[in-house]
Tab-separated table of C-alpha atoms in Angstrom:
chain	number	residue	atom	x	y	z
A	1	MET	CA	0.031	0.005	-0.082
A	2	ASN	CA	1.477	3.348	-0.999
A	3	LEU	CA	1.562	6.254	1.689
A	4	TYR	CA	-1.269	8.112	-0.431
A	5	ALA	CA	-3.496	5.142	0.147
A	6	ARG	CA	-2.696	4.842	3.764
A	7	THR	CA	-3.077	8.865	4.166
A	8	ALA	CA	-6.688	8.169	2.879
A	9	LEU	CA	-7.265	6.049	5.924
A	10	ILE	CA	-6.928	9.350	8.175
A	11	PHE	CA	-10.184	10.909	6.707
A	12	VAL	CA	-12.170	7.707	7.351
A	13	ALA	CA	-10.839	7.213	10.864
A	14	LEU	CA	-11.319	11.093	11.773
A	15	SER	CA	-14.695	11.203	10.037
A	16	PHE	CA	-16.112	8.256	11.999
A	17	ALA	CA	-14.951	9.893	15.189
A	18	THR	CA	-17.273	12.934	14.569
A	19	PRO	CA	-21.260	13.382	15.070
A	20	ALA	CA	-23.551	12.797	12.106
A	21	LEU	CA	-24.351	15.325	9.446
A	22	ALA	CA	-26.809	17.946	9.650
A	23	GLU	CA	-29.563	17.212	7.154
A	24	ASP	CA	-30.115	20.630	6.607
A	25	CYS	CA	-27.136	21.520	4.080
A	26	ARG	CA	-27.816	25.170	4.761
A	27	ASN	CA	-26.432	24.804	8.239
A	28	LEU	CA	-22.516	24.755	8.788
A	29	VAL	CA	-21.431	21.800	10.972
A	30	GLN	CA	-18.330	22.467	12.997
A	31	ARG	CA	-16.066	19.427	13.472
A	32	ALA	CA	-13.355	21.065	15.485
A	33	SER	CA	-12.219	24.401	16.980
A	34	LEU	CA	-8.420	24.527	17.435
A	35	ASP	CA	-6.474	27.427	19.389
A	36	MET	CA	-4.138	29.311	17.096
A	37	THR	CA	-0.808	30.440	18.314
A	38	LEU	CA	1.325	32.493	16.237
A	39	MET	CA	5.165	31.630	16.574
A	40	ARG	CA	7.872	33.955	15.571
A	41	GLY	CA	7.517	34.742	11.739
A	42	ASP	CA	3.510	34.439	12.124
A	43	ALA	CA	3.447	30.728	11.392
A	44	ILE	CA	0.240	28.898	12.620
A	45	LEU	CA	0.694	26.362	15.299
A	46	VAL	CA	-2.516	24.278	16.495
A	47	PRO	CA	-2.630	21.767	19.398
A	48	ALA	CA	-2.648	17.777	18.580
A	49	ILE	CA	-2.257	14.550	20.290
A	50	LEU	CA	0.075	12.291	18.889
A	51	ASN	CA	0.431	8.765	20.731
A	52	GLY	CA	-0.792	10.583	23.697
A	53	ALA	CA	1.769	13.277	23.839
A	54	GLN	CA	0.425	17.013	23.494
A	55	MET	CA	2.189	18.447	20.401
A	56	GLN	CA	2.132	21.592	18.333
A	57	MET	CA	1.811	21.163	14.673
A	58	LEU	CA	2.239	23.848	11.862
A	59	LEU	CA	-0.672	24.503	9.828
A	60	ASP	CA	0.643	24.428	6.504
A	61	THR	CA	-1.746	24.911	3.228
A	62	GLY	CA	1.519	24.904	1.345
A	63	GLY	CA	2.508	21.407	2.636
A	64	GLY	CA	1.457	18.686	0.496
A	65	ILE	CA	1.771	15.736	3.078
A	66	SER	CA	0.987	15.979	6.711
A	67	SER	CA	4.336	15.046	8.649
A	68	VAL	CA	6.149	14.996	11.880
A	69	SER	CA	9.547	16.575	12.553
A	70	GLN	CA	12.846	14.736	13.251
A	71	LYS	CA	12.819	15.706	16.537
A	72	THR	CA	9.389	14.297	17.144
A	73	VAL	CA	10.575	11.089	15.725
A	74	LYS	CA	13.026	11.032	18.654
A	75	ALA	CA	10.904	12.164	21.206
A	76	LEU	CA	7.930	9.556	20.649
A	77	ASN	CA	10.596	6.855	19.721
A	78	LEU	CA	9.057	6.374	16.456
A	79	ALA	CA	10.391	3.819	13.929
A	80	PRO	CA	10.732	5.511	10.586
A	81	HIS	CA	10.517	3.307	7.482
A	82	GLU	CA	11.237	4.020	3.625
A	83	VAL	CA	8.457	4.831	1.216
A	84	ALA	CA	7.936	5.087	-2.320
A	85	VAL	CA	6.866	8.846	-1.862
A	86	LYS	CA	9.350	11.782	-1.778
A	87	THR	CA	8.854	15.137	0.070
A	88	LEU	CA	10.849	18.273	-0.832
A	89	ASP	CA	11.172	21.575	0.883
A	90	MET	CA	11.803	24.976	-0.329
A	91	ARG	CA	15.257	24.696	1.185
A	92	GLY	CA	16.345	21.870	-1.097
A	93	ASN	CA	15.972	18.999	1.477
A	94	ALA	CA	14.475	15.675	0.535
A	95	SER	CA	12.985	12.800	2.305
A	96	GLN	CA	11.639	9.380	1.810
A	97	ARG	CA	10.984	8.292	5.293
A	98	ALA	CA	7.504	7.783	7.105
A	99	VAL	CA	6.286	6.723	10.713
A	100	ARG	CA	2.808	5.238	12.070
A	101	LEU	CA	1.137	6.693	14.708
A	102	ASP	CA	-1.157	4.682	17.031
A	103	GLU	CA	-3.017	7.807	17.854
A	104	PHE	CA	-3.809	11.086	16.178
A	105	ALA	CA	-5.976	13.562	17.266
A	106	LEU	CA	-7.212	17.242	16.243
A	107	GLY	CA	-9.736	18.121	18.979
A	108	ALA	CA	-12.674	16.020	18.890
A	109	LEU	CA	-11.420	14.237	15.402
A	110	LYS	CA	-9.542	11.308	16.363
A	111	GLY	CA	-7.834	8.444	14.191
A	112	LYS	CA	-5.650	5.428	14.824
A	113	GLY	CA	-2.998	3.863	12.656
A	114	VAL	CA	-2.325	6.989	11.010
A	115	ASP	CA	0.948	7.289	8.517
A	116	LEU	CA	2.629	10.564	8.414
A	117	MET	CA	6.009	11.742	6.691
A	118	VAL	CA	9.035	12.692	8.285
A	119	LEU	CA	9.943	16.303	7.414
A	120	PRO	CA	13.088	16.528	5.488
A	121	ASP	CA	14.243	19.781	7.300
A	122	PRO	CA	16.396	18.376	10.205
A	123	ASN	CA	15.861	21.950	11.818
A	124	ALA	CA	12.289	22.184	12.096
A	125	GLN	CA	11.297	24.236	15.047
A	126	PHE	CA	7.684	22.617	15.294
A	127	ASP	CA	6.474	19.134	16.171
A	128	GLY	CA	4.674	18.193	13.050
A	129	LEU	CA	3.005	19.701	9.856
A	130	LEU	CA	-0.487	19.626	9.074
A	131	ALA	CA	-0.837	19.670	5.442
A	132	GLY	CA	-3.509	19.576	2.624
A	133	ASP	CA	-3.989	15.796	2.504
A	134	ILE	CA	-5.761	16.017	5.732
A	135	LEU	CA	-7.115	19.578	5.358
A	136	GLU	CA	-8.926	18.946	2.329
A	137	GLY	CA	-11.275	16.648	4.028
A	138	TYR	CA	-12.822	19.743	5.557
A	139	ASP	CA	-13.682	23.429	5.274
A	140	VAL	CA	-11.026	25.424	7.019
A	141	GLU	CA	-11.637	28.818	8.435
A	142	LEU	CA	-8.695	31.016	9.629
A	143	ASN	CA	-10.012	33.768	12.062
A	144	PHE	CA	-6.752	35.823	13.223
A	145	ALA	CA	-8.999	38.220	15.231
A	146	THR	CA	-10.291	35.266	17.732
A	147	ARG	CA	-6.923	33.244	17.011
A	148	LYS	CA	-8.886	30.190	15.893
A	149	VAL	CA	-8.580	27.491	13.211
A	150	ASN	CA	-12.197	25.973	12.872
A	151	LEU	CA	-12.829	22.920	10.936
A	152	PHE	CA	-16.376	22.266	9.217
A	153	SER	CA	-17.882	19.716	7.086
A	154	PRO	CA	-17.749	20.357	3.616
A	155	ASP	CA	-21.610	19.236	3.361
A	156	HIS	CA	-23.336	22.267	3.307
A	157	CYS	CA	-25.222	24.505	0.570
A	158	GLU	CA	-22.487	26.101	-1.845
A	159	GLY	CA	-21.522	29.404	-0.905
A	160	LYS	CA	-23.352	29.457	2.616
A	161	VAL	CA	-20.159	29.861	4.458
A	162	ILE	CA	-19.765	33.527	5.874
A	163	TYR	CA	-21.255	33.447	9.099
A	164	TRP	CA	-19.641	36.615	10.344
A	165	PRO	CA	-20.242	40.237	9.711
A	166	ALA	CA	-18.237	41.425	6.668
A	167	THR	CA	-18.093	44.789	5.000
A	168	ALA	CA	-16.546	43.040	1.743
A	169	LEU	CA	-16.397	39.455	0.274
A	170	ALA	CA	-14.042	38.356	-2.223
A	171	VAL	CA	-14.878	34.634	-3.627
A	172	VAL	CA	-11.859	33.357	-5.429
A	173	PRO	CA	-12.120	29.800	-7.170
A	174	PHE	CA	-8.775	27.763	-7.002
A	175	THR	CA	-7.165	24.808	-8.198
A	176	MET	CA	-5.465	21.900	-6.797
A	177	ALA	CA	-3.435	20.634	-9.736
A	178	ARG	CA	0.272	21.265	-10.678
A	179	PRO	CA	1.040	23.269	-13.958
A	180	ALA	CA	2.434	21.170	-16.852
A	181	ARG	CA	6.196	21.172	-16.883
A	182	GLY	CA	8.951	19.395	-18.903
A	183	ASN	CA	8.523	16.658	-21.272
A	184	PRO	CA	5.130	15.023	-20.815
A	185	ASN	CA	6.645	11.616	-22.937
A	186	GLU	CA	9.596	11.366	-20.035
A	187	PRO	CA	8.592	9.649	-17.022
A	188	SER	CA	9.320	11.216	-13.600
A	189	SER	CA	11.346	9.483	-10.867
A	190	ILE	CA	9.152	11.248	-8.129
A	191	ASN	CA	5.973	9.677	-6.941
A	192	LEU	CA	3.438	12.386	-7.462
A	193	LEU	CA	0.614	12.244	-5.102
A	194	PRO	CA	-2.626	14.299	-5.844
A	195	ASP	CA	-1.990	17.904	-5.335
A	196	THR	CA	-3.442	19.710	-2.557
A	197	HIS	CA	-1.786	23.146	-2.813
A	198	ILE	CA	-4.186	26.081	-3.093
A	199	ARG	CA	-3.430	27.942	-6.360
A	200	VAL	CA	-5.236	30.984	-7.057
A	201	ALA	CA	-5.190	34.078	-9.466
A	202	VAL	CA	-3.945	37.200	-7.744
A	203	THR	CA	-3.105	40.786	-8.953
A	204	LEU	CA	0.181	42.211	-8.060
A	205	ASP	CA	0.696	45.835	-9.275
A	206	GLY	CA	-1.520	45.037	-12.212
A	207	LYS	CA	0.025	41.681	-13.372
A	208	THR	CA	-1.697	38.324	-12.695
A	209	PHE	CA	-0.194	35.435	-11.400
A	210	SER	CA	-1.147	32.002	-10.285
A	211	ALA	CA	-0.182	31.828	-6.637
A	212	ILE	CA	-0.052	29.370	-3.733
A	213	VAL	CA	-1.734	30.398	-0.685
A	214	ASP	CA	0.740	28.980	1.844
A	215	THR	CA	-0.082	29.190	5.879
A	216	GLY	CA	3.359	27.526	6.366
A	217	ALA	CA	5.379	30.409	4.793
A	218	SER	CA	5.816	33.479	7.131
A	219	VAL	CA	6.608	36.178	4.089
A	220	THR	CA	5.305	36.362	0.497
A	221	THR	CA	8.027	35.163	-2.147
A	222	MET	CA	8.322	35.330	-5.625
A	223	SER	CA	10.814	33.731	-8.002
A	224	ALA	CA	13.545	35.583	-9.244
A	225	ALA	CA	12.701	34.637	-12.918
A	226	ALA	CA	9.058	35.859	-12.416
A	227	ALA	CA	10.072	39.294	-10.928
A	228	LYS	CA	12.835	39.805	-13.567
A	229	SER	CA	10.047	38.766	-16.252
A	230	ALA	CA	7.099	40.615	-15.122
A	231	PHE	CA	8.346	43.576	-13.545
A	232	GLY	CA	12.042	43.902	-14.627
A	233	VAL	CA	12.958	43.700	-10.897
A	234	ALA	CA	16.566	42.340	-10.019
A	235	ALA	CA	18.900	42.523	-7.079
A	236	ASP	CA	20.285	45.411	-8.667
A	237	SER	CA	17.115	47.466	-9.151
A	238	PRO	CA	16.015	50.681	-7.556
A	239	GLY	CA	14.051	49.790	-4.146
A	240	ALA	CA	15.507	46.125	-4.097
A	241	VAL	CA	16.996	45.483	-0.297
A	242	THR	CA	19.638	42.843	-0.139
A	243	ILE	CA	19.424	40.368	2.596
A	244	ALA	CA	22.674	39.724	3.538
A	245	PRO	CA	26.307	39.859	1.462
A	246	ASN	CA	26.415	36.864	-1.019
A	247	ASP	CA	22.586	36.070	-0.365
A	248	PRO	CA	21.092	35.968	-3.733
A	249	ARG	CA	17.747	36.818	-1.955
A	250	PHE	CA	16.310	40.337	-1.977
A	251	GLY	CA	13.376	42.238	-0.634
A	252	TYR	CA	11.237	44.525	-2.956
A	253	VAL	CA	7.858	46.420	-1.861
A	254	PHE	CA	5.257	46.470	-4.370
A	255	HIS	CA	1.824	48.721	-4.455
A	256	SER	CA	-0.779	46.153	-3.924
A	257	LEU	CA	-1.869	42.580	-4.075
A	258	ALA	CA	-5.260	41.739	-4.588
A	259	PHE	CA	-7.698	38.870	-4.579
A	260	GLU	CA	-10.896	39.550	-6.710
A	261	GLY	CA	-10.916	43.087	-5.551
A	262	ILE	CA	-9.835	42.526	-1.611
A	263	ALA	CA	-6.075	44.182	-1.575
A	264	VAL	CA	-3.420	44.240	0.662
A	265	THR	CA	-1.580	47.393	0.242
A	266	ASN	CA	2.510	47.788	0.272
A	267	PRO	CA	3.309	43.974	0.253
A	268	HIS	CA	6.696	43.307	0.867
A	269	VAL	CA	7.809	40.487	-1.394
A	270	LEU	CA	11.012	38.335	-1.021
A	271	ILE	CA	12.588	37.657	-4.137
A	272	HIS	CA	14.605	34.084	-4.358
A	273	PRO	CA	16.284	31.670	-6.799
A	274	ASP	CA	14.336	28.328	-7.274
A	275	LEU	CA	16.106	25.838	-4.704
A	276	VAL	CA	13.471	23.085	-4.608
A	277	GLY	CA	15.401	19.828	-5.105
A	278	LYS	CA	18.578	21.421	-4.896
A	279	ASN	CA	20.235	18.877	-2.021
A	280	ASP	CA	18.140	15.814	-3.560
A	281	PRO	CA	20.719	13.290	-4.445
A	282	ASP	CA	18.080	11.356	-6.593
A	283	ASN	CA	17.406	14.351	-8.974
A	284	THR	CA	17.482	12.642	-12.123
A	285	ASN	CA	18.235	14.791	-15.357
A	286	THR	CA	15.478	14.627	-18.148
A	287	ALA	CA	16.346	16.078	-21.820
A	288	ASP	CA	13.757	17.823	-24.259
A	289	SER	CA	14.538	21.171	-25.590
A	290	HIS	CA	16.652	21.689	-22.760
A	291	ILE	CA	18.408	19.843	-19.963
A	292	THR	CA	16.410	19.977	-16.836
A	293	ARG	CA	16.155	17.954	-13.532
A	294	VAL	CA	12.850	16.306	-12.614
A	295	ASP	CA	11.975	18.580	-9.843
A	296	ASP	CA	13.087	22.035	-12.018
A	297	GLY	CA	10.226	24.366	-11.973
A	298	MET	CA	8.253	22.806	-9.089
A	299	GLY	CA	8.565	25.920	-7.039
A	300	PRO	CA	5.563	28.209	-7.926
A	301	ASP	CA	6.182	31.829	-9.276
A	302	LEU	CA	4.435	33.590	-6.299
A	303	ILE	CA	3.700	32.326	-2.847
A	304	ILE	CA	1.429	34.346	-0.447
A	305	GLY	CA	2.694	33.860	2.948
A	306	MET	CA	1.570	34.934	6.450
A	307	ASP	CA	2.699	38.235	6.146
A	308	VAL	CA	-0.187	39.033	3.715
A	309	LEU	CA	-2.925	36.187	5.136
A	310	LYS	CA	-2.700	37.382	8.614
A	311	ARG	CA	-4.448	40.823	7.461
A	312	LEU	CA	-7.452	38.818	6.115
A	313	HIS	CA	-10.253	36.487	7.238
A	314	LEU	CA	-10.223	33.241	5.350
A	315	TYR	CA	-12.832	30.380	4.612
A	316	ILE	CA	-11.052	27.599	2.443
A	317	ALA	CA	-13.941	25.523	1.058
A	318	TYR	CA	-11.896	22.694	-0.413
A	319	HIS	CA	-14.684	20.688	-2.097
A	320	GLU	CA	-16.254	23.748	-3.880
A	321	ARG	CA	-12.470	24.714	-4.726
A	322	LYS	CA	-13.060	28.370	-3.453
A	323	LEU	CA	-11.298	30.689	-1.030
A	324	TYR	CA	-13.718	33.076	0.885
A	325	ILE	CA	-12.095	36.205	1.986
A	326	THR	CA	-13.204	39.234	4.083
A	327	PRO	CA	-11.351	41.981	5.750
A	328	PRO	CA	-10.584	41.294	9.482
A	329	ASP	CA	-12.817	44.332	10.742
A	330	GLN	CA	-15.082	42.277	12.434
A	331	PRO	CA	-14.508	39.743	15.158
A	332	ALA	CA	-15.985	36.409	14.365
A	333	ALA	CA	-19.688	35.733	16.072
A	334	GLY	CA	-20.729	32.764	17.898
A	335	HIS	CA	-22.430	30.187	15.837
């Protein structure tokens, strides 16, 4: 059984632990309400129970597969095993190890015999990663005014999700499919699971990009190639701010980043080279009109990070494939 099939068992286990669905589809049914802790860099941590131990997991809509950190593997004395799935991070690290948990719980949601990947980053400062493979089984509300992550049943009338007072609303369709890349006739050595990244259309200073909404990223980032191509912005451009000597990354302040009319002004964007797969020893070359590696180009042009997201109130309707966005100008009402 591959990891994706085992991961699917998480949804079954968690679903069986919840009450029956309300017959009236117009009513939202909350499955869990988790306290949100914002760690340094504004990353969202939520509580979870792993094999009886209270842990803090990073809520990462930009993560494909839920995982545990290497320090958690040691703390819980877990036994990693090799799997056919490979996970990559934006720092270039790779991992093909997974662990099985006897118990995994998110508030009222409980599962047993749950398989999670081991994070490739040996220096992760959190206990685990709660990613799209689990989150997509629910609707996910991120309320930064009340510091709550609320999980709802997706079984409701389409569009009947905004239960709080809102002065404006953007309804942004999204996709969860990788853009085509490379030579489609060449086999890939990476086991590709279904993509759970939230890809939305955003407008940055009048130009439209397909961006990933990533609660696991502390800052909004753009690839150096996209910055150069779309805006002519490079490290030596007026307004560019270097990070450190010999560091290829640099910062740049744009005027506006908008989701269907709801805009965040003066977004600070970190411009970076594409490092996905850099430290991956199994990085097979493919050849078409260009010589590439199989994981070249997997990094998106634009990632919307927490510096932008925390200025909004978000409701992610995975089954509808829609992102509902309002300004965070009102605290959420009880429901």
